[in-house]
PDB file of C-alpha atoms in Angstrom:
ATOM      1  CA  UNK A  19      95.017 245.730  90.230  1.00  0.00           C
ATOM      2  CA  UNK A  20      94.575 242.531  88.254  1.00  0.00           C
ATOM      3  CA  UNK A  21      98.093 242.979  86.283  1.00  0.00           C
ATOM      4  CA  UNK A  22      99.096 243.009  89.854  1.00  0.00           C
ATOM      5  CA  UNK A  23      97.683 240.133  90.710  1.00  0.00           C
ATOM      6  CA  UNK A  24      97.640 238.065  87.904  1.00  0.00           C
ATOM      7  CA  UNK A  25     101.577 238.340  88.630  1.00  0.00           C
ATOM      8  CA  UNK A  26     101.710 237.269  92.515  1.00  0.00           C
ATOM      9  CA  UNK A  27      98.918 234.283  91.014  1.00  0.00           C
ATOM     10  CA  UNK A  28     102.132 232.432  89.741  1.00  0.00           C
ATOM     11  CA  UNK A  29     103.238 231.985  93.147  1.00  0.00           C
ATOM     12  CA  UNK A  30     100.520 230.172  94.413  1.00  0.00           C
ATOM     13  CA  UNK A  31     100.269 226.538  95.092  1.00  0.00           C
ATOM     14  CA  UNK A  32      98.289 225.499  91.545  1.00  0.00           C
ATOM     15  CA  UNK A  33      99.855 227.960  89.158  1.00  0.00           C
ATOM     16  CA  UNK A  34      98.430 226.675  85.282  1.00  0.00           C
ATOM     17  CA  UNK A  35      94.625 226.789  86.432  1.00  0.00           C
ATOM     18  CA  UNK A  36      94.794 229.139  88.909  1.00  0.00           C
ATOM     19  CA  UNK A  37      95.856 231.772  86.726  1.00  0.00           C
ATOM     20  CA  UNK A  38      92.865 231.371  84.646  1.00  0.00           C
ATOM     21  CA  UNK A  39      90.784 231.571  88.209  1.00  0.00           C
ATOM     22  CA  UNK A  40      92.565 234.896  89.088  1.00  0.00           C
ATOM     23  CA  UNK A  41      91.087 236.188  85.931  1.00  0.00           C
ATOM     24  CA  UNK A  42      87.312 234.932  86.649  1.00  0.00           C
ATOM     25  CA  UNK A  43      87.925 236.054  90.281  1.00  0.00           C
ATOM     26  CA  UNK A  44      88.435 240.008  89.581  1.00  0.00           C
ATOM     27  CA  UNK A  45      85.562 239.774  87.015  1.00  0.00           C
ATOM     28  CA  UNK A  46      83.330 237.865  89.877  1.00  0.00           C
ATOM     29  CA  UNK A  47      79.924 240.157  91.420  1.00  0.00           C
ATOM     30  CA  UNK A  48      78.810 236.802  94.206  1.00  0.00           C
ATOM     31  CA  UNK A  49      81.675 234.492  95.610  1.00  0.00           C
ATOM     32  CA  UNK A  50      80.590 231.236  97.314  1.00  0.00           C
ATOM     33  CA  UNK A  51      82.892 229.578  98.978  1.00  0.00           C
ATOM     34  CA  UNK A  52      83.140 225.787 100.654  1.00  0.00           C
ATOM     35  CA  UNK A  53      85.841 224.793 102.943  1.00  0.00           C
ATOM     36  CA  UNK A  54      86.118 221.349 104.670  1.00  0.00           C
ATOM     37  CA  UNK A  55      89.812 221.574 106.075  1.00  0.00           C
ATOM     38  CA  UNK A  56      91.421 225.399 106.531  1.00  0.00           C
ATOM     39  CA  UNK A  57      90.212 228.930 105.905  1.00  0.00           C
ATOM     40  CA  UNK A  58      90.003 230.217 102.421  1.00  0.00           C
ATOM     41  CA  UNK A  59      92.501 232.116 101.277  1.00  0.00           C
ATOM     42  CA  UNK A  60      90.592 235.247 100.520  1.00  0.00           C
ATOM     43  CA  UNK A  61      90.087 235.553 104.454  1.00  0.00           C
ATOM     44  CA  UNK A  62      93.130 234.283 105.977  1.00  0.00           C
ATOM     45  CA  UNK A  63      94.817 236.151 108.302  1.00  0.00           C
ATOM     46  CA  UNK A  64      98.532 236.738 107.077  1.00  0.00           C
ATOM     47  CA  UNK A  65      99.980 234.584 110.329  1.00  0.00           C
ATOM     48  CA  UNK A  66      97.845 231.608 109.226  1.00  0.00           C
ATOM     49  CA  UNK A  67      98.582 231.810 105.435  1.00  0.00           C
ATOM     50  CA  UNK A  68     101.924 231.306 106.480  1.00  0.00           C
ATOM     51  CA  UNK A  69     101.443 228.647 108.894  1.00  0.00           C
ATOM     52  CA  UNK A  70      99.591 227.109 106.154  1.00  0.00           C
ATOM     53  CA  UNK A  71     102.060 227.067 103.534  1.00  0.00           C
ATOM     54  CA  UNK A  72     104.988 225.735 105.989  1.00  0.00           C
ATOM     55  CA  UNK A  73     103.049 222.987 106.757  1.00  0.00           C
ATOM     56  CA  UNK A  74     102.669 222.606 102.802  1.00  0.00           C
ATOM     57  CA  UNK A  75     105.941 223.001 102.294  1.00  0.00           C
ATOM     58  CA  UNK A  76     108.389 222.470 105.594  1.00  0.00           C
ATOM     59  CA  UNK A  77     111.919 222.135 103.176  1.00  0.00           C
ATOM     60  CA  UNK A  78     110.714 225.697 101.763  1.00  0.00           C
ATOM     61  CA  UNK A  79     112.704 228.930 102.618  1.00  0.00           C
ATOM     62  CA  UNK A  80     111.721 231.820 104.805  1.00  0.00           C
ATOM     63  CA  UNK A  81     112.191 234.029 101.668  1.00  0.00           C
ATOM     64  CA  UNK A  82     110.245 231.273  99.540  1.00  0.00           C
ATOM     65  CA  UNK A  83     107.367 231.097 102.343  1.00  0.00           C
ATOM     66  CA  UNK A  84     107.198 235.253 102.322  1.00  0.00           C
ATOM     67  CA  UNK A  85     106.533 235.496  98.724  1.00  0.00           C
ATOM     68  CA  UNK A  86     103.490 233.064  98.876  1.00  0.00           C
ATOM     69  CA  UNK A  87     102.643 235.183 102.056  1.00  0.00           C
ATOM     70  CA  UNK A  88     102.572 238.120 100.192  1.00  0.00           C
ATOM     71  CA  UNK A  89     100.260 236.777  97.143  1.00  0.00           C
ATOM     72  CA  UNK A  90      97.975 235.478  99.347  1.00  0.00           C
ATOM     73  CA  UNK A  91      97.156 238.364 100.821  1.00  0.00           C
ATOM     74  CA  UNK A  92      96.969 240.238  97.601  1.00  0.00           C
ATOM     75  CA  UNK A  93      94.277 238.453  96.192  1.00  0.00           C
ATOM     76  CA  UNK A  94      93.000 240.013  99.656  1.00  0.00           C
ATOM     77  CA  UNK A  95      91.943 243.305  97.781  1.00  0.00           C
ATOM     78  CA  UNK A  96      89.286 241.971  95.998  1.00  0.00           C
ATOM     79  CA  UNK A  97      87.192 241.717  99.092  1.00  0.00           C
ATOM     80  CA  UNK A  98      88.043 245.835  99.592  1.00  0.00           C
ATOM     81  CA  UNK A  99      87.451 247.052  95.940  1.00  0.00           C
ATOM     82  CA  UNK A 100      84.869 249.482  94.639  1.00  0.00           C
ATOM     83  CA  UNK A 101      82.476 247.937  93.898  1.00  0.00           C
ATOM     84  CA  UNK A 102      83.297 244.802  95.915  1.00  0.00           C
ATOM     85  CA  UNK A 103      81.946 241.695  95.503  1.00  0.00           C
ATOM     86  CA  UNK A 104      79.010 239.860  97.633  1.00  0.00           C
ATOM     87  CA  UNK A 105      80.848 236.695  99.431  1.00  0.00           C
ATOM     88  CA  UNK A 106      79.269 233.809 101.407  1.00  0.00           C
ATOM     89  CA  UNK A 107      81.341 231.313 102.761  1.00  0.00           C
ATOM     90  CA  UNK A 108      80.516 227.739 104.640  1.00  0.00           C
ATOM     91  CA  UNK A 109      83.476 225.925 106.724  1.00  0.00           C
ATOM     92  CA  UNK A 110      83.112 222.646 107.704  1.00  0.00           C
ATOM     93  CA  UNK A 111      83.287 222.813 112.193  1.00  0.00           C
ATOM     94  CA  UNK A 112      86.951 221.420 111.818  1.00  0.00           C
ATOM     95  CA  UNK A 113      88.114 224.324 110.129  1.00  0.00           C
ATOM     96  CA  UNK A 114      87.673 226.013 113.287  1.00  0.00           C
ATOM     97  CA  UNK A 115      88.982 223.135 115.862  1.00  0.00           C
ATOM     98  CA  UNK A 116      92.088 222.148 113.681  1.00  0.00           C
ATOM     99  CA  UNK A 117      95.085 224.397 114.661  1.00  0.00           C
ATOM    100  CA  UNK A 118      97.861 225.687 112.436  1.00  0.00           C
ATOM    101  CA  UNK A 119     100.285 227.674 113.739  1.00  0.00           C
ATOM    102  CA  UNK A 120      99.197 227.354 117.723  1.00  0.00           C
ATOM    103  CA  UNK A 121      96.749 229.250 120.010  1.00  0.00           C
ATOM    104  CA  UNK A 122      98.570 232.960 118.997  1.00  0.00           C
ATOM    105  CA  UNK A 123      97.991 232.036 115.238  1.00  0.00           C
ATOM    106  CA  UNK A 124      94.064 230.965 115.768  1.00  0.00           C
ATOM    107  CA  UNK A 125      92.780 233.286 118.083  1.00  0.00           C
ATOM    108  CA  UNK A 126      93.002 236.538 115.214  1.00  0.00           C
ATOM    109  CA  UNK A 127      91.850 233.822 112.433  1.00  0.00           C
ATOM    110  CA  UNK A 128      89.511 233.060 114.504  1.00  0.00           C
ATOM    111  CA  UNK A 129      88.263 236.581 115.271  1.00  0.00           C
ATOM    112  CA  UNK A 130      88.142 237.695 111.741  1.00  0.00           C
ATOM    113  CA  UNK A 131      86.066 235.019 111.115  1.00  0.00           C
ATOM    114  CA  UNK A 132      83.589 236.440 113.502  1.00  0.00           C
ATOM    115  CA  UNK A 133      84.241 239.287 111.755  1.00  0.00           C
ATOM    116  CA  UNK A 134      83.248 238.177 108.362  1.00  0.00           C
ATOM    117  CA  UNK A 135      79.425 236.358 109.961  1.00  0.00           C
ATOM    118  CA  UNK A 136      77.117 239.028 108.664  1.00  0.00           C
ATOM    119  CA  UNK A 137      78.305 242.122 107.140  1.00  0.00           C
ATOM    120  CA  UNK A 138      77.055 244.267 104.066  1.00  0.00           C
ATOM    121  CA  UNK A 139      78.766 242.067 101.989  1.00  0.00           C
ATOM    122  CA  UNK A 140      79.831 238.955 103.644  1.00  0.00           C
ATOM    123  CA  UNK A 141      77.755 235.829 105.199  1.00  0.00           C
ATOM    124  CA  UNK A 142      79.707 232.843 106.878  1.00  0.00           C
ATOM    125  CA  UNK A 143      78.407 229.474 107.938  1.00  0.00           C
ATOM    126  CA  UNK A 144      79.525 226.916 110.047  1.00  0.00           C
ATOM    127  CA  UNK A 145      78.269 222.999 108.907  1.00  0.00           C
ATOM    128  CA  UNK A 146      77.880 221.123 112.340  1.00  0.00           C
ATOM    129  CA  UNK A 147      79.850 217.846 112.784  1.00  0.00           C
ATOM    130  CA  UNK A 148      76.044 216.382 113.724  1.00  0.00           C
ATOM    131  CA  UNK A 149      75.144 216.980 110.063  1.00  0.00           C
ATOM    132  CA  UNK A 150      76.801 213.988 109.184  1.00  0.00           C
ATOM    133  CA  UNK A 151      78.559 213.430 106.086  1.00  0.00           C
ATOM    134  CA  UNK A 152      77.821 215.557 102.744  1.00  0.00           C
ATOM    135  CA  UNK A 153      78.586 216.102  98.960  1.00  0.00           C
ATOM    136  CA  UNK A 154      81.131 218.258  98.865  1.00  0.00           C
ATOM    137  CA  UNK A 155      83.264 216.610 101.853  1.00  0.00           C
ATOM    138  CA  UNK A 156      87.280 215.973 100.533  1.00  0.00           C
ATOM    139  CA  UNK A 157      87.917 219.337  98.899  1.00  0.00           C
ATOM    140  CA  UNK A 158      87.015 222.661  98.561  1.00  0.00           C
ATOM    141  CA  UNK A 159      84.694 224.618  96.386  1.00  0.00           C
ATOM    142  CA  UNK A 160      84.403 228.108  94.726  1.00  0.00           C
ATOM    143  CA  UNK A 161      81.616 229.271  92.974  1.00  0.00           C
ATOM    144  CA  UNK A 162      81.650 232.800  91.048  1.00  0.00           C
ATOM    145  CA  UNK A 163      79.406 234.613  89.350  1.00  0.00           C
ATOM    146  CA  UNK A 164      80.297 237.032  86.732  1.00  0.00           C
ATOM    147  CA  UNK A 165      80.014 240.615  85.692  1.00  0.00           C
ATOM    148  CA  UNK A 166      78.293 239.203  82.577  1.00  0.00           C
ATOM    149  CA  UNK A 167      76.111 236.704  84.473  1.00  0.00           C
ATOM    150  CA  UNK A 168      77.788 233.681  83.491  1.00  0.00           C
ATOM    151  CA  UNK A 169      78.749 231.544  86.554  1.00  0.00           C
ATOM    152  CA  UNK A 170      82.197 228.831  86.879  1.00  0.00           C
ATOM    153  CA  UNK A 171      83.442 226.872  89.726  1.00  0.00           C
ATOM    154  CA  UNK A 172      86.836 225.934  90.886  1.00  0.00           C
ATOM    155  CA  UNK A 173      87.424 222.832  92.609  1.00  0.00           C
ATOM    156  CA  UNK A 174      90.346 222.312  95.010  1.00  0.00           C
ATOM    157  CA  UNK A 175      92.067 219.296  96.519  1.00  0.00           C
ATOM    158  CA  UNK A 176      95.811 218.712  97.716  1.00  0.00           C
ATOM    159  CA  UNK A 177      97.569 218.644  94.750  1.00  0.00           C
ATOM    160  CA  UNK A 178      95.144 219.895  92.270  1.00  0.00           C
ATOM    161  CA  UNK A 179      92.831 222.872  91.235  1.00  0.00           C
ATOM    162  CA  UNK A 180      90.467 222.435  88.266  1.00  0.00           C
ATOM    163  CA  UNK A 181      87.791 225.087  86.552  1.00  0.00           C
ATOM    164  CA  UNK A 182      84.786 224.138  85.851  1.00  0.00           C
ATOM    165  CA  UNK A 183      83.057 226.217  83.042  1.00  0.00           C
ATOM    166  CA  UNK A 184      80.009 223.654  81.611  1.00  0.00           C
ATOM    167  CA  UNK A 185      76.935 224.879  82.530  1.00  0.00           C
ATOM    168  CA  UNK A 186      75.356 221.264  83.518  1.00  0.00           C
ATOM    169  CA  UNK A 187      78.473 220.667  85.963  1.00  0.00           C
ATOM    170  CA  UNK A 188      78.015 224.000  87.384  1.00  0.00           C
ATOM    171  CA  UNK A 189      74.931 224.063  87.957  1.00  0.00           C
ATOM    172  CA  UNK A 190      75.121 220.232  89.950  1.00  0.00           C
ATOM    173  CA  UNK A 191      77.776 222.257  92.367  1.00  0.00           C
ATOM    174  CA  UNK A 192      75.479 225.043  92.881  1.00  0.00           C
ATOM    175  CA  UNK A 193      72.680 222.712  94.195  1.00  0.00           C
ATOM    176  CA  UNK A 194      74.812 221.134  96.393  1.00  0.00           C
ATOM    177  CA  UNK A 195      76.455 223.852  97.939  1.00  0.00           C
ATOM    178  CA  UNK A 196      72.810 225.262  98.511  1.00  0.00           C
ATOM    179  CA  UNK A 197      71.892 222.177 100.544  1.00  0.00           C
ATOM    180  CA  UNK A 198      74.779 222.769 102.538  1.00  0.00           C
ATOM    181  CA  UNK A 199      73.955 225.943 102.972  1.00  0.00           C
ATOM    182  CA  UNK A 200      70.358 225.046 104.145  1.00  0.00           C
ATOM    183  CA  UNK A 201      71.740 222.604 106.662  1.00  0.00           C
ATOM    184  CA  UNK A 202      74.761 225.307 108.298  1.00  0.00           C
ATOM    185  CA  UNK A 203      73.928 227.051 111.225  1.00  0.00           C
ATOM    186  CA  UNK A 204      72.759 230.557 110.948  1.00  0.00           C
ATOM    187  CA  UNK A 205      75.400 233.778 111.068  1.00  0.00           C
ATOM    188  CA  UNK A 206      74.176 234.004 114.602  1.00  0.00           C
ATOM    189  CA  UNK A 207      74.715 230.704 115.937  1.00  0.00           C
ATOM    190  CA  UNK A 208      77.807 230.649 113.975  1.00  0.00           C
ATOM    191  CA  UNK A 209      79.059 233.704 115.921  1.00  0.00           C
ATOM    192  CA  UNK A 210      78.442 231.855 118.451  1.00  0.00           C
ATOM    193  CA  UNK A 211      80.348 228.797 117.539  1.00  0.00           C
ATOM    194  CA  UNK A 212      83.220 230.770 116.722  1.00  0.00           C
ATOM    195  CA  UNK A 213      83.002 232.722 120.421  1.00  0.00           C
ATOM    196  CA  UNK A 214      82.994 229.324 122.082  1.00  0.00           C
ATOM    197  CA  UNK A 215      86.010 228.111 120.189  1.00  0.00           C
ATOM    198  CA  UNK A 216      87.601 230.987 120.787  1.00  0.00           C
ATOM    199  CA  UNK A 217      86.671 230.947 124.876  1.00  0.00           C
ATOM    200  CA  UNK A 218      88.438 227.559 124.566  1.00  0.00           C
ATOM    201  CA  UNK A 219      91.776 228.136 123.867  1.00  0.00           C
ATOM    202  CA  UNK A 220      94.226 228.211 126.202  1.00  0.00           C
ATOM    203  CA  UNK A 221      94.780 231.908 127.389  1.00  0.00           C
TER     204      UNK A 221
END
């Protein structure tokens, strides 16, 4: 599976250190995951990946836009291997009010989403707009810990993805995604968030 993956990882938007990430990621035992301004990849739904990238990249080609398609939801299979890893996730409210792709697009992101709340192996959080600002607003965050223990993050923005492997940096992410978690609504109410959204969209 990683060969496999490691090969569709050169498609993706930030090929040099996402490669390297790719690696970590099929090694990782607890994914954390911050988004302020889409869905993460690893739980996109295949209409919005693509949405995603042809807002990315509107000159690209149908063909060009498929192949990133199909990487994305490669790296997919991680969530669905034996033994799969735990994964907690916090969005930001506007990843869930900011449309790509139109109503038909959000409602099944939407709905996996809900999904994904509380699950065996899966917790997802919604931060409020009424929590005000925070420190990991203008990008997103992965943190991963390893088969051996040892934990990295991954930091995301437009343009660029960077891997963060010192221990002292690391650990400063950590705390601050666990503030954020503390101050997210609970899997219930954020079920509930999600069903409201989702009640909201024109039929």
């Amino acid at each position: 599976m990683f060969g496999k993956l490691y090969a569709l990882a050169r498609k993706e938007i930030h090929p040099d250190q996402f490669r390297r990430r790719m690696e970590l990621e099929t090694r990782a035992r607890y994914i954390q995951e911050f988004s302020g301004h889409f869905v993460p990849g690893l739980i996109q739904t295949e209409a919005y990946a693509r949405a995603l990238f042809e807002v990315h990249n509107p000159k690209a080609t149908p063909a060009a836009i498929q192949e990133l398609v199909t990487a994305r939801m490669s790296r997919q299979t991680l969530l669905n291997s034996s033994p799969a890893p735990d994964f907690s996730v916090i969005l930001d409210e506007v990843v869930l009010r900011r449309t790509y792709g139109g109503q038909a697009v959000m409602r099944p992101q939407l709905k996996r989403l809900f999904d994904l709340t509380l699950t065996p192996n899966s917790v997802l959080q919604v931060l409020p707009f009424e929590h005000g600002g925070h420190a990991l607003a203008g990008g997103t965050l992965t943190l991963m810990t390893l088969d051996d223990g040892v934990q990295i993050a991954y930091e995301e923005s437009i343009s660029t993805g960077t891997l963060l492997e010192e221990e002292n940096v690391v650990t400063a992410h950590q705390r601050a995604y666990d503030l954020m978690r503390a101050c997210a609504l609970s899997p219930k109410k954020t079920a509930d968030m999600i069903r409201s959204v989702m009640e909201a969209l024109p039929a």
